[in-house]
């Protein structure tokens, strides 16, 4: 990252860009987006080919399969559209917003200095809209990308907002563990929601079935009911490079899993006091094994589960029950 700037660009000639403060003014004939690393510090996690493929799929879902009559009505004159935040929340999803207009082509985006991923804007509202960016390009391109760009931004920001609220609760209670999401994500939207977790300060948990082995109750039952057999069979093929987690319904099951070589035990659907008691007993024997608490935990009940013996608290609601943050993209007229 040269001079702490991250470039997401196609058909751009760097020699034709000139710096102005913290922003860059870009040639309107190119499809170029420039944003500082400070404004989007996690964007380098997203490989450009992968994000472009995902955004292309989103656009194909929304773009007319034959004629775009609305696009014909507005034409291809160069116009500007302003991005406004209209409800409180944490901003997240800038790379997806940028990639949408990159795929649409011939657009440029200039982000305001105040636009920072991970930043909370508690005072944003319909009466107190906050301008975050200006998109310039053929007006038909702006309108084709509008809804996809707003959908990804609003949902990613929603996940980040809820995640950040939970992380702040953990910090205020001096709990040192990790707040995490789960694999309960929207089909086709997982990367956006997992990115939102990170921006909000939470852990993603595993990204997919291959990232970490998780042996749930169904796995154990399907292979004869033996936790030990399931763990050892998984270890043979996963080797040293993958962790193995086992979902446990009791302290006894957690002990068996750890003795068989599990790296993580999930104490699932425990009552808070029982969980803290059992986690303490477990950690006394297996201090190196990670303890995750999960199952029906919400932002409101999460403090009941805080314990020095619990390393991770995961919540499916972080990617299943979030409220979207309200944004609009309006043509300047």
XYZ file of C-alpha atoms in Angstrom:
333
model
C 0.000 0.000 0.000
C 1.917 2.992 -1.315
C 1.685 6.110 0.863
C -1.023 4.323 2.888
C -3.462 4.486 -0.044
C -5.471 1.543 -1.294
C -6.453 1.673 -4.935
C -9.405 -0.234 -6.359
C -9.097 0.728 -9.983
C -9.663 -0.348 -13.565
C -8.493 1.494 -16.680
C -7.002 4.136 -14.424
C -3.858 6.107 -15.196
C -2.238 6.943 -11.861
C -0.255 9.743 -13.504
C -3.505 11.591 -14.205
C -4.632 11.683 -10.571
C -3.781 14.609 -8.325
C -4.017 14.561 -4.564
C -6.299 17.060 -2.807
C -6.116 16.852 0.975
C -6.972 13.341 2.117
C -8.976 12.678 -1.044
C -8.177 12.342 -4.727
C -9.896 14.067 -7.598
C -10.209 11.567 -10.429
C -10.481 11.759 -14.189
C -14.183 11.412 -14.999
C -13.466 9.261 -18.064
C -12.109 6.401 -15.934
C -13.675 3.814 -13.670
C -11.638 4.557 -10.578
C -12.108 4.551 -6.845
C -9.496 5.739 -4.393
C -9.785 5.542 -0.645
C -7.261 5.846 2.138
C -6.265 2.818 4.183
C -7.352 4.747 7.248
C -10.891 5.003 5.878
C -11.180 1.293 5.009
C -8.473 -0.537 6.977
C -9.807 -4.064 6.351
C -10.469 -3.755 2.630
C -7.207 -5.485 1.709
C -8.746 -8.705 3.067
C -10.972 -8.821 -0.017
C -9.218 -10.131 -3.170
C -10.378 -7.938 -6.090
C -11.205 -10.877 -8.422
C -13.371 -12.495 -5.756
C -15.259 -9.359 -4.800
C -15.772 -8.449 -8.475
C -17.273 -11.893 -9.170
C -19.653 -11.611 -6.218
C -20.772 -8.094 -7.112
C -21.266 -9.115 -10.742
C -23.628 -11.849 -9.548
C -25.539 -9.339 -7.422
C -25.906 -6.985 -10.367
C -27.002 -9.752 -12.711
C -29.754 -10.562 -10.234
C -31.043 -6.987 -10.506
C -30.152 -5.768 -14.004
C -32.861 -6.376 -16.653
C -32.234 -9.439 -18.787
C -33.303 -7.677 -21.979
C -33.832 -3.907 -22.384
C -33.182 -1.386 -19.636
C -35.947 1.066 -20.467
C -35.241 3.175 -17.386
C -31.609 3.437 -18.457
C -32.712 4.516 -21.929
C -34.948 7.221 -20.436
C -32.125 8.848 -18.452
C -29.351 8.317 -21.023
C -25.608 8.428 -20.533
C -24.911 12.046 -19.656
C -22.341 12.471 -16.898
C -24.071 13.283 -13.622
C -23.363 13.140 -9.909
C -25.125 11.240 -7.126
C -24.549 11.801 -3.429
C -24.497 9.051 -0.812
C -26.305 9.971 2.405
C -26.501 8.115 5.724
C -29.974 8.537 7.213
C -30.033 6.404 10.363
C -27.581 5.823 13.218
C -25.053 3.046 12.931
C -21.516 1.902 12.187
C -20.364 2.382 8.600
C -19.206 -0.815 6.877
C -19.109 -2.106 3.320
C -17.158 0.566 1.462
C -15.291 -2.009 -0.689
C -18.587 -3.529 -1.866
C -20.042 -0.119 -2.664
C -16.908 0.748 -4.635
C -16.864 -2.564 -6.479
C -20.479 -2.137 -7.592
C -19.699 0.987 -9.580
C -16.414 -0.480 -10.742
C -18.383 -3.310 -12.368
C -20.959 -0.857 -13.743
C -18.071 0.961 -15.430
C -17.044 4.553 -16.181
C -17.801 5.824 -12.674
C -15.695 7.526 -10.041
C -16.280 7.798 -6.308
C -14.961 10.517 -4.025
C -15.384 9.714 -0.346
C -15.713 12.453 2.230
C -13.016 12.694 4.884
C -15.549 11.795 7.581
C -16.381 8.449 5.913
C -14.568 5.862 8.034
C -15.383 2.166 8.216
C -15.881 1.142 11.832
C -16.895 4.674 12.794
C -20.227 5.101 14.552
C -22.536 7.899 13.467
C -25.069 8.022 16.318
C -26.681 11.275 15.199
C -27.494 10.308 11.615
C -31.210 10.513 10.838
C -33.677 11.522 8.167
C -33.536 15.052 9.525
C -29.777 14.987 10.018
C -28.416 13.210 6.942
C -24.658 12.752 6.678
C -23.018 13.003 3.273
C -20.422 10.266 2.821
C -19.520 10.158 -0.872
C -20.190 11.430 -4.380
C -20.430 9.070 -7.353
C -19.881 10.552 -10.828
C -20.550 8.809 -14.140
C -23.076 8.093 -16.900
C -26.431 8.494 -15.182
C -27.727 5.136 -16.455
C -24.709 3.457 -14.832
C -25.357 5.237 -11.553
C -28.953 4.042 -11.465
C -28.085 0.461 -12.434
C -25.676 0.208 -9.542
C -27.703 2.207 -7.029
C -29.783 -0.526 -5.384
C -27.048 -3.168 -5.291
C -24.592 -0.685 -3.791
C -27.092 0.443 -1.142
C -28.202 -3.109 -0.329
C -24.661 -4.260 0.434
C -23.771 -1.084 2.338
C -26.920 -1.060 4.483
C -26.667 -4.739 5.408
C -22.938 -4.743 6.041
C -23.366 -1.660 8.229
C -26.250 -3.341 10.056
C -24.081 -6.325 10.976
C -21.236 -4.031 12.051
C -23.583 -1.930 14.183
C -25.041 -4.872 16.114
C -21.627 -6.520 16.447
C -20.101 -3.334 17.788
C -22.875 -2.953 20.363
C -22.106 -6.448 21.674
C -18.352 -5.828 21.680
C -18.852 -2.620 23.665
C -20.956 -4.496 26.231
C -18.140 -7.021 26.634
C -15.577 -4.257 27.081
C -17.714 -2.376 29.600
C -17.898 -5.563 31.686
C -14.120 -6.090 31.432
C -14.632 -9.459 29.749
C -11.511 -10.455 27.801
C -13.017 -13.035 25.470
C -14.232 -12.785 21.881
C -17.716 -11.966 20.656
C -18.268 -14.033 17.512
C -20.776 -14.617 14.768
C -21.739 -18.018 13.416
C -22.257 -19.709 10.035
C -25.901 -18.588 10.116
C -25.514 -16.153 7.259
C -27.663 -15.167 4.289
C -26.987 -17.484 1.290
C -24.907 -15.617 -1.265
C -24.258 -12.786 1.185
C -21.819 -14.446 3.560
C -18.742 -12.435 2.613
C -20.556 -9.140 3.173
C -21.918 -10.216 6.558
C -18.638 -11.726 7.742
C -16.846 -8.532 6.721
C -19.406 -6.572 8.737
C -18.586 -8.667 11.814
C -14.913 -7.753 11.525
C -15.590 -4.051 11.008
C -17.812 -4.113 14.095
C -14.993 -5.626 16.152
C -16.369 -9.172 16.418
C -14.807 -12.458 15.315
C -16.117 -14.141 12.184
C -16.033 -17.698 13.553
C -15.345 -20.136 10.696
C -16.013 -18.758 7.239
C -17.152 -22.059 5.722
C -17.218 -25.824 6.280
C -13.563 -26.262 5.310
C -12.022 -23.577 7.517
C -12.418 -25.435 10.818
C -13.822 -28.854 11.601
C -16.936 -28.566 13.739
C -18.484 -31.799 14.933
C -22.041 -31.065 15.973
C -24.550 -33.408 17.589
C -25.733 -34.606 14.172
C -22.187 -35.612 13.198
C -21.724 -37.580 16.416
C -25.111 -39.302 16.169
C -24.568 -40.142 12.497
C -21.316 -41.959 13.233
C -22.593 -44.120 16.087
C -22.712 -41.649 18.974
C -19.012 -41.718 19.843
C -17.402 -38.301 20.277
C -13.981 -39.913 20.598
C -14.374 -41.819 17.326
C -15.604 -38.714 15.500
C -12.707 -36.547 16.713
C -10.048 -39.127 15.884
C -11.498 -39.754 12.429
C -11.498 -36.012 11.749
C -7.918 -35.634 12.995
C -6.597 -38.261 10.572
C -7.565 -36.159 7.550
C -7.318 -32.639 8.992
C -3.771 -33.086 10.269
C -1.982 -30.378 12.217
C -3.244 -27.389 10.227
C -6.940 -27.438 11.185
C -8.603 -27.021 14.520
C -11.377 -29.371 15.591
C -14.358 -28.123 17.579
C -16.981 -30.339 19.207
C -20.483 -29.279 20.195
C -21.117 -30.577 23.704
C -24.323 -30.893 25.721
C -22.639 -31.571 29.062
C -19.369 -31.238 30.956
C -18.812 -34.978 30.523
C -19.013 -34.664 26.726
C -16.595 -31.720 26.791
C -14.100 -33.791 28.793
C -14.346 -36.669 26.314
C -13.870 -34.305 23.382
C -10.787 -32.687 24.901
C -9.250 -36.040 25.812
C -9.787 -37.176 22.220
C -7.862 -34.149 20.932
C -10.434 -31.413 20.290
C -9.019 -27.897 20.178
C -12.314 -26.157 20.962
C -15.383 -27.271 22.882
C -18.736 -25.562 22.453
C -20.900 -25.639 25.562
C -24.240 -25.473 23.795
C -27.529 -24.288 25.320
C -26.235 -24.178 28.890
C -27.906 -22.045 31.532
C -25.517 -19.221 32.511
C -24.673 -20.376 36.030
C -24.205 -23.990 34.991
C -22.023 -22.899 32.074
C -19.716 -20.851 34.278
C -19.448 -23.659 36.825
C -18.690 -26.318 34.192
C -16.295 -24.066 32.257
C -14.265 -23.531 35.422
C -13.999 -27.277 36.080
C -13.107 -27.910 32.444
C -10.401 -25.242 32.294
C -8.735 -26.588 35.422
C -8.030 -29.819 33.526
C -7.710 -28.469 29.970
C -6.468 -24.863 30.185
C -5.203 -24.952 26.567
C -8.586 -25.894 25.058
C -10.808 -23.020 23.916
C -14.266 -22.848 25.499
C -17.082 -21.405 23.409
C -20.523 -20.597 24.805
C -23.378 -20.666 22.321
C -27.060 -21.390 21.913
C -29.837 -18.850 22.398
C -27.519 -16.095 23.631
C -28.597 -12.550 22.801
C -27.148 -9.104 23.330
C -29.389 -8.729 26.365
C -28.436 -12.046 28.004
C -24.773 -12.082 26.968
C -23.471 -10.483 30.208
C -24.875 -13.439 32.161
C -22.360 -15.694 30.380
C -19.227 -13.619 30.971
C -16.561 -15.621 32.751
C -12.790 -15.781 32.789
C -13.152 -19.437 31.829
C -15.190 -18.708 28.692
C -13.086 -17.670 25.701
C -15.746 -17.097 23.030
C -19.438 -16.207 23.038
C -21.089 -16.712 19.659
C -24.450 -15.415 18.502
C -26.325 -16.322 15.345
C -28.346 -13.136 15.698
C -25.372 -11.026 14.626
C -25.961 -12.155 11.040
C -29.591 -13.233 11.319
C -31.370 -10.556 13.317
C -29.658 -7.270 12.516
C -31.402 -4.060 11.486
C -30.220 -2.463 8.256
C -28.750 1.031 8.337
C -30.588 3.468 6.063
C -28.681 5.040 3.151
C -29.777 6.815 -0.001
C -28.041 7.719 -3.258
C -29.567 10.822 -4.820
C -28.852 12.436 -8.198
C -27.710 16.027 -7.747
C -30.204 18.337 -9.422
